[in-house]
mmCIF file of C-alpha atoms in Angstrom:
data_model
loop_
_atom_site.group_PDB
_atom_site.id
_atom_site.type_symbol
_atom_site.label_atom_id
_atom_site.label_comp_id
_atom_site.label_asym_id
_atom_site.label_seq_id
_atom_site.Cartn_x
_atom_site.Cartn_y
_atom_site.Cartn_z
ATOM 1 C CA MET A 84 -12.058 5.847 96.357
ATOM 2 C CA PHE A 85 -8.783 6.406 94.524
ATOM 3 C CA VAL A 86 -5.869 5.563 96.814
ATOM 4 C CA ILE A 87 -2.121 5.475 96.555
ATOM 5 C CA GLU A 88 -1.138 1.933 97.441
ATOM 6 C CA LEU A 89 2.541 1.229 97.951
ATOM 7 C CA LYS A 90 3.465 -2.267 96.879
ATOM 8 C CA ALA A 91 6.522 -3.883 95.313
ATOM 9 C CA VAL A 92 5.756 -1.880 92.182
ATOM 10 C CA LEU A 93 3.463 1.139 92.012
ATOM 11 C CA ALA A 94 2.060 2.333 88.699
ATOM 12 C CA TRP A 95 -1.010 4.414 89.544
ATOM 13 C CA THR A 96 0.151 7.398 87.490
ATOM 14 C CA GLY A 97 1.983 5.608 84.711
ATOM 15 C CA PHE A 98 5.363 5.314 86.417
ATOM 16 C CA ALA A 99 6.760 2.545 88.593
ATOM 17 C CA ILE A 100 8.174 2.897 92.097
ATOM 18 C CA PRO A 101 10.191 -0.176 93.103
ATOM 19 C CA LEU A 102 9.971 -0.728 96.836
ATOM 20 C CA GLY A 103 11.266 -4.267 96.942
ATOM 21 C CA GLY A 104 8.483 -5.312 99.293
ATOM 22 C CA ILE A 105 9.912 -3.145 102.106
ATOM 23 C CA ILE A 106 7.345 -1.810 104.579
ATOM 24 C CA MET A 107 7.874 1.908 105.171
ATOM 25 C CA ASN A 108 7.382 3.675 108.477
ATOM 26 C CA GLY A 109 6.400 7.349 108.718
ATOM 27 C CA TYR A 110 9.968 8.650 108.518
ATOM 28 C CA GLU A 111 10.874 6.490 105.518
ATOM 29 C CA LEU A 112 7.673 7.485 103.761
ATOM 30 C CA THR A 113 8.453 11.165 104.324
ATOM 31 C CA GLN A 114 11.971 10.754 102.936
ATOM 32 C CA TYR A 115 10.646 8.909 99.895
ATOM 33 C CA PHE A 116 8.095 11.645 99.237
ATOM 34 C CA GLU A 117 10.707 14.401 99.494
ATOM 35 C CA ASN A 118 12.918 12.617 96.986
ATOM 36 C CA HIS A 119 10.105 12.000 94.484
ATOM 37 C CA THR A 120 7.973 15.157 94.782
ATOM 38 C CA GLU A 121 7.934 15.816 91.053
ATOM 39 C CA GLN A 122 6.417 12.400 90.392
ATOM 40 C CA PHE A 123 3.523 13.180 92.725
ATOM 41 C CA LEU A 124 2.761 16.254 90.590
ATOM 42 C CA LYS A 125 1.104 13.877 88.144
ATOM 43 C CA LEU A 126 -1.861 13.874 90.509
ATOM 44 C CA MET A 127 -2.524 17.426 89.265
ATOM 45 C CA GLY A 128 -2.188 16.492 85.586
ATOM 46 C CA GLU A 129 0.300 15.256 83.025
ATOM 47 C CA GLU A 130 1.429 18.696 81.819
ATOM 48 C CA VAL A 131 2.515 20.121 85.176
ATOM 49 C CA ARG A 132 5.974 21.255 86.238
ATOM 50 C CA ILE A 133 7.548 23.255 89.056
ATOM 51 C CA ILE A 134 9.103 26.505 87.809
ATOM 52 C CA GLN A 135 10.123 28.011 91.171
ATOM 53 C CA GLN A 136 10.574 26.180 94.454
ATOM 54 C CA ASN A 137 9.704 27.282 97.990
ATOM 55 C CA ILE A 138 8.184 30.644 97.124
ATOM 56 C CA VAL A 139 6.447 30.921 100.501
ATOM 57 C CA ALA A 140 7.454 29.712 103.964
ATOM 58 C CA ASP A 141 4.674 27.449 105.217
ATOM 59 C CA ALA A 142 4.974 25.170 108.225
ATOM 60 C CA LEU A 143 2.259 22.872 106.870
ATOM 61 C CA GLY A 144 3.560 22.229 103.383
ATOM 62 C CA ASP A 145 6.024 23.334 100.706
ATOM 63 C CA VAL A 146 4.650 26.027 98.405
ATOM 64 C CA HIS A 147 6.029 26.188 94.869
ATOM 65 C CA MET A 148 5.193 28.025 91.672
ATOM 66 C CA MET A 149 3.855 25.610 89.080
ATOM 67 C CA GLU A 150 3.035 25.832 85.419
ATOM 68 C CA GLU A 151 0.533 23.673 83.576
ATOM 69 C CA LYS A 152 -0.268 23.477 79.910
ATOM 70 C CA ILE A 153 -3.930 23.472 78.933
ATOM 71 C CA GLY A 154 -4.094 23.292 75.159
ATOM 72 C CA ASP A 155 -1.835 26.007 73.815
ATOM 73 C CA GLU A 156 -2.045 28.035 77.018
ATOM 74 C CA SER A 157 0.332 27.935 79.995
ATOM 75 C CA ILE A 158 -1.203 28.775 83.385
ATOM 76 C CA THR A 159 0.845 29.676 86.451
ATOM 77 C CA SER A 160 -0.372 28.802 89.958
ATOM 78 C CA ALA A 161 0.958 28.419 93.470
ATOM 79 C CA LEU A 162 0.963 24.811 94.648
ATOM 80 C CA LYS A 163 1.141 23.660 98.253
ATOM 81 C CA ILE A 164 2.419 20.097 98.506
ATOM 82 C CA ARG A 165 2.282 18.142 101.720
ATOM 83 C CA LEU A 166 2.652 14.559 102.838
ATOM 84 C CA ILE A 167 0.802 13.787 106.042
ATOM 85 C CA ALA A 168 2.707 10.978 107.740
ATOM 86 C CA GLU A 169 3.999 10.367 111.234
ATOM 87 C CA GLU A 170 6.003 7.576 112.768
ATOM 88 C CA GLY A 171 4.560 8.327 116.216
ATOM 89 C CA TYR A 172 5.180 6.755 119.595
ATOM 90 C CA THR A 173 2.194 4.429 119.517
ATOM 91 C CA GLU A 174 -0.129 3.244 116.802
ATOM 92 C CA GLN A 175 -3.011 5.275 118.246
ATOM 93 C CA GLN A 176 -0.921 8.444 118.502
ATOM 94 C CA ARG A 177 0.157 8.082 114.896
ATOM 95 C CA GLN A 178 -3.352 7.532 113.625
ATOM 96 C CA ASP A 179 -4.694 10.428 115.714
ATOM 97 C CA TYR A 180 -2.038 12.736 114.272
ATOM 98 C CA ILE A 181 -2.734 11.654 110.685
ATOM 99 C CA GLU A 182 -6.484 12.152 111.110
ATOM 100 C CA ARG A 183 -6.046 15.542 112.803
ATOM 101 C CA GLN A 184 -3.792 16.806 110.018
ATOM 102 C CA ARG A 185 -6.143 15.429 107.368
ATOM 103 C CA ARG A 186 -8.948 17.504 108.910
ATOM 104 C CA ASN A 187 -6.679 20.556 109.031
ATOM 105 C CA PHE A 188 -6.009 20.296 105.296
ATOM 106 C CA GLN A 189 -9.690 19.762 104.532
ATOM 107 C CA ASN A 190 -10.574 22.754 106.733
ATOM 108 C CA GLU A 191 -8.226 24.954 104.715
ATOM 109 C CA VAL A 192 -9.737 23.807 101.425
ATOM 110 C CA THR A 193 -13.313 24.290 102.660
ATOM 111 C CA ALA A 194 -12.572 27.766 104.022
ATOM 112 C CA MET A 195 -10.960 28.900 100.771
ATOM 113 C CA GLN A 196 -13.818 27.490 98.676
ATOM 114 C CA GLN A 197 -16.528 29.156 100.763
ATOM 115 C CA LEU A 198 -14.775 32.515 100.929
ATOM 116 C CA GLN A 199 -14.129 32.461 97.205
ATOM 117 C CA LEU A 200 -17.828 31.871 96.594
ATOM 118 C CA ALA A 201 -18.498 34.884 98.828
ATOM 119 C CA GLY A 202 -16.415 36.946 96.406
ATOM 120 C CA CYS A 203 -13.827 38.229 98.882
ATOM 121 C CA PRO A 204 -10.714 39.475 97.012
ATOM 122 C CA ASN A 205 -8.626 39.543 100.204
ATOM 123 C CA ILE A 206 -8.467 35.770 100.660
ATOM 124 C CA VAL A 207 -5.966 33.740 98.626
ATOM 125 C CA ALA A 208 -7.993 32.321 95.726
ATOM 126 C CA TYR A 209 -8.576 28.559 95.585
ATOM 127 C CA ARG A 210 -8.202 26.759 92.243
ATOM 128 C CA SER A 211 -8.262 23.014 92.938
ATOM 129 C CA HIS A 212 -6.958 20.354 95.276
ATOM 130 C CA VAL A 213 -6.149 16.662 95.534
ATOM 131 C CA MET A 214 -5.996 14.566 98.698
ATOM 132 C CA ARG A 215 -5.181 10.873 98.346
ATOM 133 C CA PRO A 216 -4.684 8.319 101.144
ATOM 134 C CA VAL A 217 -1.418 6.402 101.149
ATOM 135 C CA VAL A 218 -2.123 2.734 101.845
ATOM 136 C CA ILE A 219 0.556 0.342 103.050
ATOM 137 C CA ASN A 220 -0.486 -3.267 103.663
ATOM 138 C CA LYS A 221 -4.162 -2.281 103.275
ATOM 139 C CA LYS A 222 -3.847 0.345 106.005
ATOM 140 C CA ILE A 223 -3.924 4.141 105.663
ATOM 141 C CA GLU A 224 -0.520 5.435 106.758
ATOM 142 C CA GLY A 225 -0.848 8.994 105.519
ATOM 143 C CA TYR A 226 -2.178 11.342 102.850
ATOM 144 C CA VAL A 227 -0.687 13.131 99.878
ATOM 145 C CA CYS A 228 -2.191 16.634 99.734
ATOM 146 C CA LEU A 229 -1.871 19.157 96.918
ATOM 147 C CA LEU A 230 -3.587 22.552 96.952
ATOM 148 C CA LYS A 231 -3.517 24.768 93.867
ATOM 149 C CA MET A 232 -3.999 28.498 94.429
ATOM 150 C CA GLU A 233 -3.570 31.781 92.634
ATOM 151 C CA PRO A 234 0.073 32.883 92.211
ATOM 152 C CA LEU A 235 1.382 34.281 95.485
ATOM 153 C CA ASN A 236 3.999 36.738 96.637
ATOM 154 C CA SER A 237 5.087 36.515 100.244
ATOM 155 C CA PHE A 238 4.098 39.660 102.141
ATOM 156 C CA LEU A 239 7.312 39.642 104.163
ATOM 157 C CA SER A 240 9.434 39.210 101.049
ATOM 158 C CA ALA A 241 7.542 41.988 99.260
ATOM 159 C CA ILE A 242 8.192 44.549 102.003
ATOM 160 C CA GLN A 243 11.724 43.432 102.811
ATOM 161 C CA ASN A 244 14.179 46.335 102.839
ATOM 162 C CA GLN A 245 11.358 48.761 102.087
ATOM 163 C CA LYS A 246 10.171 51.730 104.074
ATOM 164 C CA LEU A 247 6.373 51.480 104.124
ATOM 165 C CA THR A 248 4.516 54.687 103.455
ATOM 166 C CA GLU A 249 1.529 55.688 105.546
ATOM 167 C CA GLU A 250 -0.696 55.069 102.529
ATOM 168 C CA THR A 251 0.654 51.513 102.150
ATOM 169 C CA VAL A 252 0.209 50.725 105.849
ATOM 170 C CA ILE A 253 -3.401 51.900 105.671
ATOM 171 C CA GLN A 254 -3.999 49.776 102.554
ATOM 172 C CA ILE A 255 -2.524 46.686 104.239
ATOM 173 C CA ALA A 256 -4.750 47.193 107.286
ATOM 174 C CA MET A 257 -7.861 47.701 105.154
ATOM 175 C CA ASP A 258 -7.211 44.668 102.948
ATOM 176 C CA ILE A 259 -6.332 42.284 105.785
ATOM 177 C CA GLY A 260 -9.227 43.629 107.837
ATOM 178 C CA ALA A 261 -11.593 42.971 104.928
ATOM 179 C CA GLY A 262 -10.333 39.391 104.702
ATOM 180 C CA ILE A 263 -10.849 38.815 108.428
ATOM 181 C CA GLU A 264 -14.306 40.378 108.244
ATOM 182 C CA ALA A 265 -15.290 38.107 105.349
ATOM 183 C CA ALA A 266 -14.128 35.015 107.248
ATOM 184 C CA HIS A 267 -16.004 36.028 110.397
ATOM 185 C CA ALA A 268 -19.147 36.697 108.372
ATOM 186 C CA LYS A 269 -19.005 33.035 107.343
ATOM 187 C CA GLY A 270 -18.509 31.918 110.936
ATOM 188 C CA MET A 271 -14.827 31.111 110.406
ATOM 189 C CA LEU A 272 -11.958 31.933 112.739
ATOM 190 C CA HIS A 273 -8.478 31.980 111.248
ATOM 191 C CA LYS A 274 -6.675 31.467 114.587
ATOM 192 C CA ASP A 275 -3.227 32.284 113.205
ATOM 193 C CA ILE A 276 -3.266 35.873 111.966
ATOM 194 C CA LYS A 277 0.361 36.927 111.481
ATOM 195 C CA PRO A 278 2.548 38.476 108.748
ATOM 196 C CA GLU A 279 3.761 35.040 107.593
ATOM 197 C CA ASN A 280 0.180 34.290 106.506
ATOM 198 C CA PHE A 281 -0.237 37.512 104.515
ATOM 199 C CA PHE A 282 0.338 37.641 100.771
ATOM 200 C CA VAL A 283 0.254 40.263 98.051
ATOM 201 C CA SER A 284 -0.900 39.875 94.465
ATOM 202 C CA ASP A 285 0.819 41.397 91.448
ATOM 203 C CA ASP A 286 -1.789 44.172 91.409
ATOM 204 C CA GLY A 287 -0.986 45.144 95.014
ATOM 205 C CA THR A 288 -3.948 43.509 96.772
ATOM 206 C CA TYR A 289 -3.112 42.141 100.243
ATOM 207 C CA LYS A 290 -4.582 38.764 101.144
ATOM 208 C CA ILE A 291 -4.855 36.224 103.967
ATOM 209 C CA GLY A 292 -3.902 32.602 103.455
ATOM 210 C CA ASN A 293 -3.249 29.401 105.399
ATOM 211 C CA PHE A 294 -6.587 28.547 106.980
ATOM 212 C CA SER A 295 -5.280 25.158 108.080
ATOM 213 C CA VAL A 296 -4.896 25.939 111.803
ATOM 214 C CA SER A 297 -7.490 23.932 113.691
ATOM 215 C CA GLU A 298 -7.906 21.741 116.717
ATOM 216 C CA GLY A 299 -4.689 20.902 118.488
ATOM 217 C CA ALA A 300 -2.608 23.266 116.356
ATOM 218 C CA GLU A 301 -0.028 25.635 117.765
ATOM 219 C CA THR A 302 -0.155 29.309 116.808
ATOM 220 C CA ALA A 303 2.708 31.785 116.948
ATOM 221 C CA HIS A 304 2.932 32.998 120.550
ATOM 222 C CA GLU A 305 4.136 36.481 119.632
ATOM 223 C CA TYR A 306 0.833 37.138 117.833
ATOM 224 C CA THR A 307 -1.465 35.225 120.184
ATOM 225 C CA ALA A 308 -4.207 37.126 122.021
ATOM 226 C CA PRO A 309 -3.618 37.250 125.818
ATOM 227 C CA GLU A 310 -6.762 35.258 126.643
ATOM 228 C CA ILE A 311 -5.454 32.430 124.439
ATOM 229 C CA TYR A 312 -1.829 32.652 125.524
ATOM 230 C CA HIS A 313 -2.721 32.444 129.230
ATOM 231 C CA CYS A 314 -5.423 29.812 128.811
ATOM 232 C CA LYS A 315 -4.650 26.693 130.878
ATOM 233 C CA THR A 316 -7.215 24.481 129.153
ATOM 234 C CA ASP A 317 -8.034 23.553 125.549
ATOM 235 C CA THR A 318 -7.702 26.815 123.605
ATOM 236 C CA SER A 319 -9.939 25.705 120.718
ATOM 237 C CA GLU A 320 -13.072 26.781 122.615
ATOM 238 C CA GLN A 321 -11.521 30.076 123.763
ATOM 239 C CA TYR A 322 -11.051 31.598 120.320
ATOM 240 C CA THR A 323 -13.382 34.444 119.386
ATOM 241 C CA PRO A 324 -13.426 36.952 116.524
ATOM 242 C CA GLN A 325 -11.610 39.333 118.886
ATOM 243 C CA SER A 326 -8.744 36.815 119.109
ATOM 244 C CA ASP A 327 -8.217 37.157 115.357
ATOM 245 C CA LEU A 328 -8.375 40.949 115.524
ATOM 246 C CA TYR A 329 -5.758 41.116 118.266
#
C-alpha cells in the first residue's frame, strides 16, 4: 500500500519536506497540510493546478476548481481536498475519529461511483479519487483525501439575488427529487439533504452532492426530519427514505 510517511525528509512525489525529525500532532499536521496544499496536488498528477479556490462551501473538505493537462488538452474539474487528522483527548478517541472520517470519505466515493454507474444525471459526477494514509513513526495518524468531480456551481450562489420563477422552482424540485429517488433505489440514504448540498451544472441541471454524512455525523438541524431531531438515541438507525424527503 502506498503511504505518505513523514520523516526528516519526505520525497514521495519528487519534492522534499524537511521536518527536522519533529513529531507532529494532529493540529501541527493540519497546519502543515494547509500551508502545503498545492504540493499534495501531485497525488492527482504532475500537470495539475488550482485555478479557483473555495468554489463551494463544504464542511468536510475544501473544494477548488482544478485544471489538468492531458496531452494537448486541458480538463477542468472540481476537486475536494481534505486532511483527516485529529489531536483528540485520548489516543483511542483520536483513532476512532480518524477511522470514522475515513469511512465517511469512502462512503461518499462509493455512493458517487454506484450512482454514476446507474446513469443518474442529478448526482454530482465522480471522476477519480485518492486516499493515502499519513504515517508518523510507523503509525497511521491521518489520511490525505482528494476527490475529483465534474465542475460545480454552488446552488446557493447561482440563485443569489435572483427571483426564482415558478418554472425554475418546479425544475429544481424535479431534479433534486430524481437524485433522491436514484439514491434510494440503490438503498442509499443521503441523511443531509439541504440547499448547501445542491449544485447546478452549466447546462442548468440541478444535482445532489456530499454523500459523506454517515455514522456519528451531525446534520443541519433546520433541515432535519422531526423523528430524527427528537430522537434520544443513536439516530443512524432512525433514518428512513422519508427522512430524506422531509
